[in-house]
Structures are given as C-alpha cells and as structure tokens.
Amino acid sequence: MRLGTVRFSEAVLKEVEALFARYPVKVNALLPLLHMAQRENGGWLQPGWDSYIAELCGTTLNHVRGVITFYNMYRTSAPGKYHIMVCTCLPCGLCGGAEVMEHLEKRLGIHAGETTGDGMFSLEEVQCLAACDQAPLMVVNEDMQKRITLEQIDRWVEDTRAKKA
Amino acid sequence: MAEEKLLLLKNIRQQGYGGDYASYKKTGGGAAFKKALTGMTPAEVIETVKESGLRGRGGAGFPCGVKWSFMPKDLPGPDQKPHYLVCNADEAEPGTLKDHVLMLGDPHMFIEGMMIGCYAMRSTHGYIYIRGESPHAIRRVQAAIDELYKAKLLGKNILGSGVQLDLTVHPGAGAYICGEETAMLDSLEGKRGLPRSKPPFPAQSGFNACPTTVNNVETLANIPFILTEGPKAFAAFGSENNTGTQAVSISGHVEKPGVYEMDMGHNLKSILEDFAGGVRGGKKLKALIPGGASAPVMRADEIDVPYDFDSLMKAGTMRGSAAIMVFDEDTDMVEVANRTIRFFNHESCGQCTPCREGTFWIKNMIRQFGDDAGDEALLSLVHRAAGNIIGTTICAFGDAVGGALQGFVQKFPEDFRNHFQS
Ligand SMILES: Cc1cc2nc3c(=O)[nH]c(=O)nc-3n(C[C@H](O)[C@H](O)[C@H](O)COP(=O)(O)O)c2cc1C
Ligand code: SF4
Ligand code: FES
C-alpha cells in the first residue's frame, strides 16, 4: 500500500473546501468526494485514495471502504477508455436490451464486468436508468445512445477501434 | 391522442421552452415563492398544501401537507436542531422516468416548490439527492440553482425578508435502495444507504439526526400551482382523495412510450390506448405492471380501472411511482419475473434475512424455470418464499418483492407450467 502518496491538486482542494462548506460535517460529503477522486484519476479509485479520502473527511478507512463497495459506481480497477453500460432491467431487457448486451459481449469478446485486453472497452450491465422509453440503450462514458440497433453497435465498435489504429 | 391536462408539463410542452430562469419567469414562475415569503406564514403554507389534498408522488401517496405538519413548529434557534428538506430525485424504480423529464425540461418548477417547502418547514438548507448515473440531470439542476443564487433568490436575506436558504445537489452513486427515504438520509450523511427502522420518523430524527422531510420531485413541482392558483383549483383536477394531475411513465411494448400528464383517476386502459398508442405492432396486450417493478402485475382483462392510489390498491396492486410497463401477447411472464427478481436481488441492501436470502433463493428458483426444470412443488415454493418476505423486513422493499413475485405466480401460473420439466 502506498499510504500518504496520493493527494488532490491545490485547485481540486479548493473545490473540496467549497464542498465541505455545504455540509454540517465533513463526512457527509463522502459520496461527492469519492466521485471527485474518480474523476481526477482516470475514472477509478486507485490504491491509496481510500485512506486519503478517509483522512480528508475525518473518518476511518473501514468506513470509506464500506461505502466504496456498497455503491455500484465506485470502481477499484481501471475501466476501459470507453466504458459501456447496457440496461437489461425491466422493461429495457424485454425491449432489446438483453440482445444488445449479448451482442456486445460477443463482439468485444468479454463478459459484463470485464475490460478488453487492450484497455479500450469495458462492459457493465446496469439496472434501470430512468430512460426506459428509449430502449434499448447503451451509455458510453457519459453519452447515452438511444434506441440503438445491433448494426449501429457494430459500426460504432469498428469506428472506435479504427480511431485507435 | 387524448388531450393532456397540463399543470406539471405546461412549460415543457411549449415548443422552444428553454427551462432557464428567464423563461420560467416569463410563464409566471417565481410568483408562488414570492407570495409565500412576503404574504404567508409557514403555517398558512402548510394549511394550503393540506387543503389541496396533494399526495406524495414518490410511491406511497402520503398526504404532503400532513407530512409537512409533522415537522417541529418552533423556529430552529441556537439551541435547537436545524430542519432539513431533502428532495428525492433518485428515480430508480424500474419503468419510472417522469422525474427526469421534470428535472431536465423545467428544473425551476420543482425547485420553486422545494424553496416554498423549506420556508414552510423553516429549513435553511435543502438537499437534492440525484442518482449519480444521471450526470446530465445533476448538471441541469445545478445550473438552475446557480441562476437562483445569481438572482439572489437563494442565499442570505432573500427578497429582504431576512430568510436564508441554501440548496445543494447531492449525487448518489448507484444504489436503488437509496430511493427509500431513510436509506437516502444515511447516504446523504456519507454512509452506506441502509434503511432505518421507524420510529423515529425523519420528522423527528432525519439527516444528521435533525428533523427532516423527504419529498419526491413531482410532489414538489405541484406546490407553485397550489400556492398561486389556490388549493381548490388544484383539487378540481383528479378525483376525490386523489387530487391533481399526474405525470405517468409508460414503457415496454407500446407504440409511443414516454411521459404523459393527465388527471389522477384517468382510466388505465385509456392511458394505454389513447396516450401511449396501444400495444406495439398491433399485438394484443398480455399484462401490465401499473406502478414500477414493486407493483403486482395485472392481466389484460383487469385494466379497466381508474388510475390512482385508491383504485389500484382496491385492485390488489399499487400506483407506486406511476410507471406503467406494458407486455404484449408474446411475452413470457417467467422472463418478466426473472428480470424483476434479478433486479431486486441485485439491489437488496442485505440487512434483513428474509429479503437478503429470499431474493437470492427466489432468483435461483426462477432461473430453474428458465432452464425448463420447474415443477408444481417449485412453483408453490416460489409463492411461499415470496410470502415470507412480506411484513418481515425493515423497509417496504421486502413487501414489494414479495407482492410482485406472488403476483406473477398467481396471475400467470400457465407461463410457469410451460417451463416444467417434461
Ligand atoms: C425501495 C424503495 C425505493 C424507493 N425509491 C424512490 C425513488 O426512487 N424516488 C422517490 O421519490 N421515492 C422513492 N421511494 C419512496 C420514498 O421512500 C418516499 O416515500 C418518498 O420519497 C416520499 O416523497 P413523497 O411523499 O413526496 O412521495 C422508495 C421507497 C422504497 C421503499
Ligand atoms: S427489506 Fe431488503 S432492502 Fe429493505 S432494509 Fe431489509 S434487506 Fe434492506
Ligand atoms: S429499464 Fe432500462 S432505462 Fe429503465
């Protein structure tokens, strides 16, 4: 463990101070703080950040780890450059979501929860995203692609791979 | 398409409506907050909301004014605890998307409702809890709040009244259970989102153990209308004991999925046919779930009922968050049950044994039907295991799982029998 070796930049620390000012006690800001740490570090909580965050808001490492593991959005391993979320919940799952998931798994050669060997794509199966009227959908990083077809997915994967080459 | 009754979506339905504060003001927005702050006492505001009959739109349908009146009446002074209003913008109940439509299309309407609520309950700081998976909604609502600070409608000494009010957007991090109000408060405190045993109720001990009220986005969006037009004008919409309009989400196998606004008590069959354009591709209806994944399923022949809290309760199901999920004649209800139980098993917080174990084992049983390995004994076991979760847990999640799963078995046993081992 690399305790004490990570920290926010001075600019981000100013943001942290502003965040703390909006809560009665610092630890209340734990969720937004963890989001900030992910945002600043390639979309995941790299080693050492849990204890740094614990120290920043005055709580224990165990508390922070409990929170990180409880919520779906905190990651303890690196996501792909393109993190893909597919909703397979009800009703999306019955309106093409399941097929989209299956297709992506085959196309990328990984299962949900995994990252391709080249670090380009990671795939996540998610529950209802409050956009069920747009089923089937996939979210790439923050961009929601609505009523997507399998052909569009193929084209997107090809284009994205070509961009890298 | 049937005519919408527009109260919540009246601005959103205007072509080119921007949703920024200047546009909102042009439609008369902001007048309700001003009226409350400069011409009404907090008690008068609460009384007005009570008179309107407005019931919470988050799921349970509890009367909003009554809930507000549970908050301590004394002004939070130096030795008293601060009061809080938390807006529930978590919207994670499968099939529900109306709060997102309201937040993205006209954020100032529900925020104004929230500001009025804060004034009525003497809260000087409100938190808007938005699910973390919706960065677009978080940015939109934050931008609206920034506008209000700039216009000096938030901050210290608002409109020279001496009233102080701050609003903060709090992002969730992906956990359905944080939509349950006490789990939401734990999450807001920086903890894992675990529902609390009640009592004490949030009005006595909520956020950081201070008096707190939690209200849904749509509930709050109704408040400006109630104040400017009066409680009677509001109660003129809807039916008795189910007043006002409602923003209903429709998804699944329909021609025109989306959010539609209509009177409370509008006929459910008409919502499907006249608003959502009927079942997709000219197919026949097999079933629908009327109130999010937590509501027991209805067969096609059961949907000729008024769509409101009381009527659906009488029909043995619930209106919940007003999310109608439609399934056509080709749908296998075992697959619907499968998606439902997978969702609940994934989202159970794990505190209560019946919910934690029950969702796990029922998921495995349903999977056996998926593998064509079911039998009559397993079918009744699903029903019994689901029943064992009802009434034995800390929060209403357990009742929801039990009721929803029993519904599939009771209403569509033939679908399960198709998956018996031969
Ligand atoms: C498991 C569970 C999930 C819930 N999810 C939500 C939700 O996403 N949004 C919401 O407004 N209410 C949700 N509720 C209801 C809240 O607990 C609470 O009743 C509601 O926010 C109160 O607001 P209202 O009185 O304005 O309806 C949920 C309840 C349970 C038991
Ligand atoms: S019923 Fe389920 S979700 Fe609710 S507190 Fe118990 S374990 Fe958690
Ligand atoms: S079920 Fe996929 S967004 Fe709602």
Coordinates of N, CA, C and O and ligand atoms in Angstrom, one line a residue, chain B residues 177 195 348-352 355 393-395 397-398, ligand 2:
Chain B
I177 N -31.7 1.3 -3.5 CA -32.3 1.3 -2.2 C -32.2 2.8 -1.6 O -33.0 3.1 -0.7
P195 N -31.7 1.3 4.9 CA -32.9 1.8 5.5 C -32.9 1.7 7.0 O -32.3 0.8 7.6
S348 N -31.1 -5.5 -3.1 CA -31.3 -5.6 -1.7 C -30.1 -5.2 -0.9 O -29.0 -5.5 -1.2
C349 N -30.4 -4.4 0.2 CA -29.2 -3.9 0.9 C -28.6 -4.9 1.8 O -27.5 -4.8 2.3
G350 N -29.4 -6.0 2.0 CA -28.8 -7.1 2.8 C -29.0 -7.1 4.3 O -28.5 -8.0 5.0
Q351 N -29.7 -6.1 4.8 CA -29.8 -6.0 6.3 C -30.8 -7.1 6.8 O -30.5 -7.6 7.9
C352 N -31.9 -7.3 6.1 CA -32.9 -8.2 6.7 C -32.7 -9.6 6.1 O -32.7 -9.8 4.9
C355 N -35.3 -10.7 3.2 CA -35.1 -10.0 2.0 C -33.8 -10.5 1.3 O -33.7 -10.8 0.1
T393 N -39.7 -7.3 7.2 CA -38.4 -6.6 6.9 C -38.5 -5.1 7.5 O -39.5 -4.6 7.8
I394 N -37.3 -4.5 7.4 CA -37.2 -3.1 7.9 C -37.9 -2.2 7.0 O -38.6 -1.3 7.4
C395 N -37.7 -2.3 5.7 CA -38.3 -1.3 4.8 C -39.3 -2.0 3.8 O -39.4 -3.2 3.7
F397 N -39.2 -2.4 0.7 CA -38.6 -3.2 -0.4 C -39.0 -4.6 -0.2 O -39.4 -5.3 -1.2
G398 N -39.0 -5.2 1.0 CA -39.4 -6.6 1.2 C -40.8 -6.8 0.7 O -41.1 -7.8 0.0
Ligands
SF4_2 S1 -36.2 -5.1 3.2 FE1 -34.4 -5.5 2.0 S2 -33.8 -3.5 1.2 FE2 -35.2 -3.1 2.9 S3 -33.8 -2.9 4.7 FE3 -34.4 -5.0 4.6 S4 -32.7 -6.0 3.4 FE4 -32.6 -3.8 3.1

